[in-house]
């Protein structure tokens, strides 16, 4: 049995707590590795090494820090297939999807190469008589990130790349379900020239999380995961005086207007609803067709597409549409929510409950499901399923449709499919959701814009990546200076009586 490690002060370090988590092969259901669960002592060692290394890194000019990011990008491209292979083996997502996971993280690293420009301050000369003022963006010191299983490459890079580019040290606590890629990323960062001790990986569960939240040296914490844990981390971290950004769950609606290209809308829903087995915080899990005629046409288009989906392990080739979910517990939760939808009166149009993959009967595969006539009081509507389950909620009008999305407690992403520019513009302006797609099903912003939801999908003031990341990982210091006059006239050679 492979035993994984922490990565502390530039070296792989065996766990000392005596506690481990199973790392599964989701396709077979077999345990393929043991992940050490860190304790307070291990975190303290990581923080101590990070705090010792950070001042010299902060004093390194931003251009030199950016050169490390440039080399890191080259190494990510070099090892893309190797990283994707390790990611697929532990997470279960398809090989092309795993490469996309790495690529979207890489793009944020590319943005961080612009650190010299992004860290420039402001200057005002002659703010008063002989007075100049200027501001500096300075690193926080030691930052930390707690990242989820569903994007084990992308989200760690969304956090540690801008944190390091700003001159901080970083403690990463990745998901214990698929920890190998974060460890590989730490190695690649040091190969790129990052001094030892600046990027630490401490694996763990709640004990490690609480140690991060309570540690007085750690100045900021980023988190991505479920809403209840996001609320917990935000409240405890803020109570300890830390800067905290937490991104929680989602229930993303896609509005389909009667004038939409129904083939385009159906194709979009297939990718956005079932890609990565639905284990995405930006997955579309609720389709909202406007009017029964549009709903009937949409269902008619969706059913044959769903029935043709190819579900299998990543080793089965690039034409696999999605793989298993991450654990057996995740599978049971999904199927439990499917049953609740049936019990509460939703119409199960495509039933994937009996899905079995020959040769992989013990794997965590979940067949695709499609519900129609879902209502807002049902659990499958209220809860984030995080599986290959698409719910259709029929709306009688555009106002009813937009109201569904606006009234839901989560507000991560949403989309509208229409040919009407006025409807699209009104939707984008009025919707109380952080990321909006117009004929785009998964509106994840590119690296130079920011990523973040509203309502109970996000806790904090600043979003991930883009300009907000450089605000989150720095403090602004403003200097007001005045120099005494007369020095520039030079010295006096005549003896002068004291005034």
Coordinates of C-alpha atoms in Angstrom, one line a residue:
X1 CA 0.0 0.0 0.0
X2 CA 1.4 3.4 -1.1
X3 CA 1.8 5.8 1.8
X4 CA 1.7 9.4 0.8
X5 CA 3.4 12.3 2.7
X6 CA 3.3 15.9 3.6
X7 CA 5.6 18.3 1.9
X8 CA 7.4 20.5 4.5
X9 CA 10.4 22.7 4.0
X10 CA 11.2 21.3 0.6
X11 CA 11.0 17.6 1.5
X12 CA 8.5 14.8 1.6
X13 CA 7.8 14.1 5.3
X14 CA 5.9 11.1 6.6
X15 CA 2.9 11.6 8.8
X16 CA 3.4 11.3 12.5
X17 CA -0.2 11.5 13.8
X18 CA -0.8 7.8 13.2
X19 CA -4.1 8.7 11.4
X20 CA -4.7 8.1 7.7
X21 CA -7.4 8.5 5.1
X22 CA -8.1 6.0 2.3
X23 CA -7.4 7.2 -1.2
X24 CA -9.5 5.2 -3.6
X25 CA -9.4 4.3 -7.2
X26 CA -12.9 5.5 -7.9
X27 CA -13.2 3.3 -11.0
X28 CA -12.6 0.0 -9.1
X29 CA -13.5 1.0 -5.6
X30 CA -10.1 -0.2 -4.3
X31 CA -7.9 1.6 -1.9
X32 CA -4.8 2.6 -3.7
X33 CA -3.0 4.8 -1.1
X34 CA -3.0 6.1 2.4
X35 CA -3.0 9.8 3.0
X36 CA -1.6 11.0 6.4
X37 CA -3.9 13.2 8.4
X38 CA -1.8 16.0 9.9
X39 CA -1.9 17.3 13.4
X40 CA -1.1 20.5 15.2
X41 CA 2.6 19.7 15.5
X42 CA 3.0 19.0 11.8
X43 CA 1.2 22.2 11.0
X44 CA 3.4 24.2 13.4
X45 CA 6.6 22.8 11.7
X46 CA 5.2 23.9 8.3
X47 CA 4.3 27.4 9.5
X48 CA 7.7 27.8 11.2
X49 CA 9.5 26.9 8.0
X50 CA 7.2 29.2 6.0
X51 CA 7.7 32.1 8.4
X52 CA 11.4 31.7 8.2
X53 CA 11.6 31.7 4.4
X54 CA 9.0 34.4 3.7
X55 CA 10.9 37.7 4.6
X56 CA 13.7 37.0 2.0
X57 CA 11.0 36.1 -0.6
X58 CA 9.1 39.3 0.1
X59 CA 12.3 41.3 -0.4
X60 CA 12.8 39.7 -3.8
X61 CA 11.7 42.1 -6.4
X62 CA 8.4 41.2 -8.2
X63 CA 10.1 40.6 -11.5
X64 CA 12.2 37.8 -10.1
X65 CA 9.2 36.3 -8.5
X66 CA 7.4 36.5 -11.8
X67 CA 10.3 34.6 -13.5
X68 CA 9.6 31.7 -11.1
X69 CA 6.0 31.7 -12.3
X70 CA 7.2 31.7 -16.0
X71 CA 9.3 28.6 -15.4
X72 CA 6.4 27.0 -13.5
X73 CA 4.2 27.4 -16.5
X74 CA 6.8 25.7 -18.7
X75 CA 7.0 22.8 -16.3
X76 CA 3.2 22.5 -16.1
X77 CA 3.1 22.2 -19.9
X78 CA 6.0 19.7 -19.8
X79 CA 4.3 17.5 -17.2
X80 CA 0.7 18.0 -18.3
X81 CA 0.0 14.4 -19.1
X82 CA 1.7 13.1 -16.0
X83 CA -0.3 15.5 -13.8
X84 CA -3.6 14.6 -15.6
X85 CA -2.9 10.9 -15.2
X86 CA -2.4 11.2 -11.5
X87 CA -5.4 13.4 -11.1
X88 CA -7.7 11.0 -13.1
X89 CA -6.5 8.0 -11.1
X90 CA -7.5 9.5 -7.8
X91 CA -10.5 11.7 -8.7
X92 CA -12.0 9.6 -11.5
X93 CA -12.6 12.4 -14.1
X94 CA -11.8 11.7 -17.7
X95 CA -8.3 12.4 -19.0
X96 CA -9.2 15.4 -21.2
X97 CA -11.2 16.8 -18.2
X98 CA -8.2 16.3 -15.9
X99 CA -6.0 18.2 -18.4
X100 CA -8.5 21.0 -18.4
X101 CA -8.3 21.1 -14.6
X102 CA -4.5 21.7 -14.9
X103 CA -4.9 24.1 -17.7
X104 CA -7.3 26.4 -15.9
X105 CA -4.9 26.6 -13.0
X106 CA -2.0 27.2 -15.4
X107 CA -3.9 30.2 -16.8
X108 CA -4.0 31.9 -13.4
X109 CA -0.3 31.3 -13.0
X110 CA 0.2 33.0 -16.4
X111 CA -1.7 36.0 -15.1
X112 CA 0.5 36.1 -12.0
X113 CA 3.5 36.6 -14.3
X114 CA 2.2 40.2 -14.5
X115 CA 3.0 40.7 -10.8
X116 CA 5.4 43.7 -11.4
X117 CA 2.5 45.6 -12.9
X118 CA -0.2 44.3 -10.6
X119 CA 1.8 45.2 -7.4
X120 CA 2.5 48.8 -8.4
X121 CA 1.3 51.4 -5.8
X122 CA 0.2 55.0 -6.3
X123 CA 2.0 58.3 -5.9
X124 CA 0.9 61.9 -5.3
X125 CA 3.6 64.6 -5.3
X126 CA 2.9 67.9 -3.6
X127 CA -0.1 66.6 -1.7
X128 CA 0.6 69.5 0.6
X129 CA 3.4 72.1 0.9
X130 CA 6.5 69.9 0.5
X131 CA 4.5 66.8 1.2
X132 CA 4.5 63.7 -1.0
X133 CA 2.3 60.6 -0.5
X134 CA 2.6 57.1 -1.9
X135 CA 1.1 53.7 -1.3
X136 CA 2.8 50.3 -1.2
X137 CA 1.2 46.8 -1.7
X138 CA 3.0 44.5 0.8
X139 CA 2.5 40.8 1.4
X140 CA 0.6 39.5 4.4
X141 CA 3.3 37.0 5.5
X142 CA 2.0 33.4 5.7
X143 CA -1.2 32.5 4.0
X144 CA -3.1 29.2 3.8
X145 CA -5.6 27.5 1.5
X146 CA -8.1 24.6 2.1
X147 CA -9.0 23.1 -1.2
X148 CA -11.7 20.6 -2.4
X149 CA -11.4 17.2 -4.1
X150 CA -13.2 18.2 -7.3
X151 CA -10.4 20.4 -8.7
X152 CA -7.2 19.2 -7.1
X153 CA -4.9 21.1 -9.5
X154 CA -6.9 24.2 -10.5
X155 CA -8.0 25.5 -7.2
X156 CA -4.7 25.1 -5.3
X157 CA -3.1 27.1 -8.2
X158 CA -5.8 29.7 -8.0
X159 CA -4.7 30.3 -4.4
X160 CA -1.0 29.7 -4.1
X161 CA 0.1 31.3 -7.4
X162 CA -1.1 34.8 -6.6
X163 CA -0.2 34.4 -2.9
X164 CA 3.4 33.6 -3.8
X165 CA 3.6 36.2 -6.6
X166 CA 2.7 38.8 -4.0
X167 CA 5.6 37.7 -1.8
X168 CA 3.8 35.5 0.7
X169 CA 4.6 32.0 1.9
X170 CA 1.7 29.5 1.5
X171 CA 0.4 26.5 3.5
X172 CA -1.8 24.2 1.3
X173 CA -4.3 21.8 2.9
X174 CA -5.6 19.8 0.0
X175 CA -8.4 17.3 0.0
X176 CA -7.4 14.0 1.5
X177 CA -9.4 12.2 -1.2
X178 CA -7.0 13.1 -4.0
X179 CA -3.8 14.6 -2.6
X180 CA -1.1 13.4 -5.1
X181 CA -1.3 16.3 -7.6
X182 CA -0.9 19.1 -4.9
X183 CA 2.2 17.3 -3.8
X184 CA 3.5 17.2 -7.4
X185 CA 2.7 20.9 -7.8
X186 CA 4.8 21.8 -4.8
X187 CA 7.8 19.8 -6.3
X188 CA 7.4 21.6 -9.6
X189 CA 7.3 25.0 -7.9
X190 CA 10.6 24.4 -6.3
X191 CA 12.0 23.0 -9.6
X192 CA 10.9 26.4 -11.1
X193 CA 13.1 28.2 -8.6
X194 CA 10.8 28.8 -5.6
X195 CA 13.0 28.8 -2.4
X196 CA 12.3 25.9 0.0
X197 CA 9.8 26.5 2.7
X198 CA 7.6 28.9 0.8
X199 CA 5.0 26.3 -0.4
X200 CA 4.1 23.7 2.2
X201 CA 1.5 20.9 1.8
X202 CA 0.0 19.6 5.0
X203 CA -2.6 16.8 4.4
X204 CA -5.4 16.4 6.9
X205 CA -9.0 16.6 8.0
X206 CA -10.8 18.9 10.4
X207 CA -7.9 18.7 12.9
X208 CA -5.5 20.3 10.4
X209 CA -8.2 22.8 9.3
X210 CA -8.8 24.0 12.9
X211 CA -5.1 24.2 13.4
X212 CA -4.8 26.5 10.4
X213 CA -7.7 28.7 11.5
X214 CA -6.3 29.1 15.0
X215 CA -2.6 29.6 14.2
X216 CA -1.6 33.2 15.1
X217 CA 1.1 33.4 12.3
X218 CA -1.3 32.6 9.5
X219 CA -2.7 35.8 8.2
X220 CA -5.2 34.7 5.6
X221 CA -7.2 31.6 4.7
X222 CA -8.9 30.7 1.4
X223 CA -11.5 27.9 1.1
X224 CA -13.6 26.2 -1.5
X225 CA -16.1 23.5 -0.5
X226 CA -19.7 23.1 0.8
X227 CA -21.6 26.0 2.2
X228 CA -21.9 24.7 5.8
X229 CA -18.1 24.3 6.1
X230 CA -17.6 27.6 4.3
X231 CA -19.7 29.3 7.0
X232 CA -17.7 27.6 9.7
X233 CA -14.3 28.4 8.3
X234 CA -15.3 32.0 7.6
X235 CA -16.7 32.6 11.1
X236 CA -13.8 30.9 13.0
X237 CA -11.1 32.5 10.8
X238 CA -12.5 36.0 11.1
X239 CA -12.9 35.5 14.9
X240 CA -9.2 34.9 15.0
X241 CA -8.5 38.1 13.1
X242 CA -7.6 36.5 9.7
X243 CA -8.5 37.7 6.3
X244 CA -10.8 35.0 4.9
X245 CA -12.5 34.2 1.6
X246 CA -14.8 31.1 1.5
X247 CA -16.6 29.8 -1.6
X248 CA -19.5 27.4 -0.8
X249 CA -22.1 25.3 -2.7
X250 CA -24.1 26.1 -5.7
X251 CA -27.4 25.4 -7.4
X252 CA -27.0 26.8 -10.8
X253 CA -30.0 27.5 -13.0
X254 CA -30.1 27.7 -16.8
X255 CA -33.1 29.6 -18.2
X256 CA -34.2 28.4 -21.6
X257 CA -36.4 30.9 -23.4
X258 CA -38.9 29.8 -26.1
X259 CA -36.8 31.5 -28.8
X260 CA -33.6 29.6 -27.9
X261 CA -31.9 27.3 -30.3
X262 CA -33.1 24.1 -28.6
X263 CA -30.3 21.9 -30.0
X264 CA -27.7 24.3 -28.7
X265 CA -29.4 24.5 -25.3
X266 CA -29.6 20.7 -25.0
X267 CA -26.0 20.3 -26.0
X268 CA -25.0 22.9 -23.4
X269 CA -27.0 21.2 -20.7
X270 CA -25.5 17.8 -21.4
X271 CA -21.9 19.1 -21.0
X272 CA -22.7 21.5 -18.1
X273 CA -25.0 19.0 -16.2
X274 CA -23.1 15.7 -16.7
X275 CA -19.5 16.7 -17.3
X276 CA -17.2 15.5 -14.5
X277 CA -20.1 13.5 -13.2
X278 CA -21.7 16.7 -12.0
X279 CA -18.9 17.3 -9.5
X280 CA -18.4 20.9 -10.3
X281 CA -19.5 24.0 -8.3
X282 CA -20.3 25.6 -11.7
X283 CA -22.3 22.6 -13.0
X284 CA -25.8 23.4 -14.3
X285 CA -28.1 21.3 -12.1
X286 CA -31.4 23.1 -12.8
X287 CA -32.9 23.6 -16.3
X288 CA -35.7 26.2 -16.4
X289 CA -37.5 26.1 -19.7
X290 CA -40.1 29.0 -20.1
X291 CA -43.5 27.6 -21.1
X292 CA -44.7 24.0 -21.5
X293 CA -44.1 24.0 -25.3
X294 CA -40.4 24.9 -24.8
X295 CA -40.1 22.4 -21.9
X296 CA -41.5 19.6 -24.0
X297 CA -39.1 20.4 -26.9
X298 CA -36.2 20.5 -24.5
X299 CA -37.0 17.2 -22.9
X300 CA -37.4 15.6 -26.3
X301 CA -33.9 16.9 -27.3
X302 CA -32.3 15.9 -24.0
X303 CA -33.4 12.3 -23.6
X304 CA -31.6 10.7 -26.6
X305 CA -28.5 12.7 -25.8
X306 CA -28.5 11.5 -22.2
X307 CA -29.1 7.9 -23.3
X308 CA -26.0 8.1 -25.5
X309 CA -23.7 9.2 -22.8
X310 CA -20.6 7.0 -22.4
X311 CA -19.8 6.5 -18.7
X312 CA -16.5 4.7 -17.9
X313 CA -13.0 4.9 -16.4
X314 CA -10.5 7.4 -17.8
X315 CA -8.5 4.5 -19.1
X316 CA -11.3 3.7 -21.6
X317 CA -10.3 6.5 -24.0
X318 CA -10.9 10.2 -24.7
X319 CA -14.5 9.5 -25.9
X320 CA -15.7 8.7 -22.4
X321 CA -18.1 11.5 -21.3
X322 CA -17.7 11.2 -17.6
X323 CA -16.3 8.8 -15.0
X324 CA -17.1 7.7 -11.5
X325 CA -17.8 10.0 -8.6
X326 CA -15.1 10.3 -6.0
X327 CA -16.2 7.9 -3.2
X328 CA -18.8 5.3 -2.4
X329 CA -20.3 7.7 0.2
X330 CA -20.7 10.3 -2.6
X331 CA -22.5 7.7 -4.7
X332 CA -24.9 6.8 -1.9
X333 CA -25.7 10.4 -1.2
X334 CA -26.6 11.1 -4.9
X335 CA -28.8 8.0 -5.1
X336 CA -30.5 8.9 -1.9
X337 CA -31.4 12.3 -3.3
X338 CA -32.6 10.7 -6.5
X339 CA -34.9 8.5 -4.4
X340 CA -36.2 11.6 -2.5
X341 CA -37.1 13.2 -5.8
X342 CA -39.1 10.2 -6.8
X343 CA -40.8 10.1 -3.4
X344 CA -41.6 13.8 -3.5
X345 CA -43.4 13.5 -6.8
X346 CA -40.8 14.5 -9.5
X347 CA -41.0 12.7 -12.8
X348 CA -37.8 10.6 -13.4
X349 CA -37.5 10.7 -17.2
X350 CA -34.1 9.1 -17.4
X351 CA -33.4 6.6 -14.7
X352 CA -29.7 5.8 -14.1
X353 CA -30.1 4.0 -10.7
X354 CA -29.4 0.5 -12.1
X355 CA -26.3 1.6 -14.1
X356 CA -23.6 -1.1 -13.9
X357 CA -20.3 -1.1 -15.8
X358 CA -19.1 -4.6 -16.7
X359 CA -15.8 -5.3 -15.0
X360 CA -16.1 -2.3 -12.7
X361 CA -19.1 -3.3 -10.6
X362 CA -17.3 -2.1 -7.4
X363 CA -16.5 1.3 -8.9
X364 CA -18.4 4.5 -7.9
X365 CA -20.2 4.9 -11.1
X366 CA -23.6 6.7 -11.2
X367 CA -25.7 6.6 -14.3
X368 CA -27.2 9.8 -15.7
X369 CA -30.6 11.0 -14.3
X370 CA -33.1 13.5 -15.7
X371 CA -36.0 14.8 -13.7
X372 CA -39.0 16.7 -15.1
X373 CA -41.7 18.7 -13.2
X374 CA -39.5 19.4 -10.2
X375 CA -40.8 22.0 -7.8
X376 CA -38.9 24.3 -5.5
X377 CA -40.1 22.5 -2.3
X378 CA -38.3 19.3 -3.3
X379 CA -34.9 18.3 -1.8
X380 CA -33.4 17.7 -5.2
X381 CA -34.1 21.4 -6.0
X382 CA -33.0 22.8 -2.6
X383 CA -29.8 20.8 -2.1
X384 CA -26.6 20.6 -4.1
X385 CA -26.5 17.0 -5.4
X386 CA -23.0 17.1 -6.9
X387 CA -23.7 14.2 -9.2
X388 CA -25.0 13.5 -12.7
X389 CA -28.6 14.6 -12.0
X390 CA -30.4 17.3 -14.0
X391 CA -33.6 18.7 -12.7
X392 CA -36.1 20.5 -14.9
X393 CA -38.3 23.1 -13.3
X394 CA -41.0 24.4 -15.7
X395 CA -41.7 28.1 -15.5
X396 CA -44.8 29.8 -16.9
X397 CA -43.0 33.1 -17.8
X398 CA -39.7 34.8 -17.9
X399 CA -40.4 36.6 -14.6
X400 CA -41.2 33.3 -12.9
X401 CA -38.0 31.8 -14.3
X402 CA -35.7 34.6 -13.2
X403 CA -37.5 34.6 -9.8
X404 CA -36.5 30.9 -9.2
X405 CA -32.8 31.7 -9.6
X406 CA -33.0 34.9 -7.6
X407 CA -35.0 33.3 -4.7
X408 CA -32.6 30.4 -4.2
X409 CA -30.2 30.8 -1.3
X410 CA -27.2 30.0 -3.4
X411 CA -25.9 32.3 -6.1
X412 CA -22.8 30.9 -7.7
X413 CA -23.5 30.8 -11.5
X414 CA -26.4 31.0 -13.9
X415 CA -27.1 31.2 -17.6
X416 CA -29.8 32.2 -20.1
X417 CA -30.2 30.8 -23.6
X418 CA -32.1 33.1 -25.9
X419 CA -31.9 35.0 -29.2
X420 CA -33.4 38.1 -27.6
X421 CA -30.8 40.6 -26.7
X422 CA -33.2 42.6 -24.6
X423 CA -34.0 39.6 -22.4
X424 CA -30.3 38.7 -22.1
X425 CA -29.4 42.2 -21.1
X426 CA -32.2 42.4 -18.6
X427 CA -31.2 39.0 -17.1
X428 CA -27.6 40.0 -16.8
X429 CA -28.5 43.3 -15.1
X430 CA -31.1 42.0 -12.6
X431 CA -29.9 38.6 -11.6
X432 CA -28.4 38.5 -8.0
X433 CA -25.8 35.9 -8.9
X434 CA -22.1 36.3 -9.2
X435 CA -21.3 34.7 -12.6
X436 CA -23.6 34.9 -15.5
X437 CA -23.6 33.2 -18.9
X438 CA -25.5 34.4 -22.0
X439 CA -25.7 31.4 -24.3
X440 CA -22.7 30.1 -22.3
X441 CA -23.6 27.2 -19.9
X442 CA -20.6 27.3 -17.5
X443 CA -19.6 31.0 -17.2
X444 CA -16.3 30.5 -15.4
X445 CA -14.4 33.8 -15.9
X446 CA -10.9 33.7 -17.5
X447 CA -7.9 34.3 -15.3
X448 CA -7.8 38.1 -15.7
X449 CA -11.3 38.5 -14.3
X450 CA -12.4 37.3 -10.9
X451 CA -14.4 34.2 -9.9
X452 CA -17.0 34.4 -7.1
X453 CA -20.6 33.8 -6.3
X454 CA -23.1 35.7 -4.3
X455 CA -25.5 34.9 -1.4
X456 CA -24.6 31.6 0.4
X457 CA -22.1 30.6 -2.3
X458 CA -19.5 33.1 -1.1
X459 CA -18.4 34.5 2.2
X460 CA -15.9 37.4 2.2
X461 CA -15.3 40.6 0.3
X462 CA -12.8 39.6 -2.5
X463 CA -13.1 37.0 -5.2
X464 CA -10.6 34.4 -6.5
X465 CA -8.0 35.1 -9.1
X466 CA -7.8 38.2 -11.3
X467 CA -7.2 41.6 -9.7
X468 CA -9.0 40.6 -6.5
X469 CA -6.4 38.0 -5.7
X470 CA -3.7 40.6 -5.6
X471 CA -5.8 42.7 -3.3
X472 CA -6.6 39.7 -1.0
X473 CA -2.9 38.6 -0.6
X474 CA -1.5 42.1 0.1
X475 CA -2.0 45.0 2.5
X476 CA -1.8 48.6 1.4
X477 CA 0.5 50.8 3.3
X478 CA 0.4 54.6 2.7
X479 CA 3.4 56.8 3.4
X480 CA 3.2 60.6 3.8
X481 CA 6.6 62.2 3.7
X482 CA 8.1 65.7 4.2
X483 CA 11.8 66.5 4.0
X484 CA 13.3 69.6 5.8
X485 CA 14.3 72.3 3.4
X486 CA 17.7 73.9 3.1
X487 CA 19.9 70.8 3.1
X488 CA 20.3 71.1 -0.7
X489 CA 22.0 74.5 -0.3
X490 CA 25.2 72.7 0.9
X491 CA 27.4 73.3 3.9
X492 CA 28.5 76.7 5.3
X493 CA 32.1 77.4 5.9
X494 CA 31.8 80.6 8.0
X495 CA 31.6 80.2 11.8
X496 CA 28.0 81.0 12.7
X497 CA 26.7 81.9 16.1
X498 CA 24.0 79.6 17.5
X499 CA 20.5 80.9 16.9

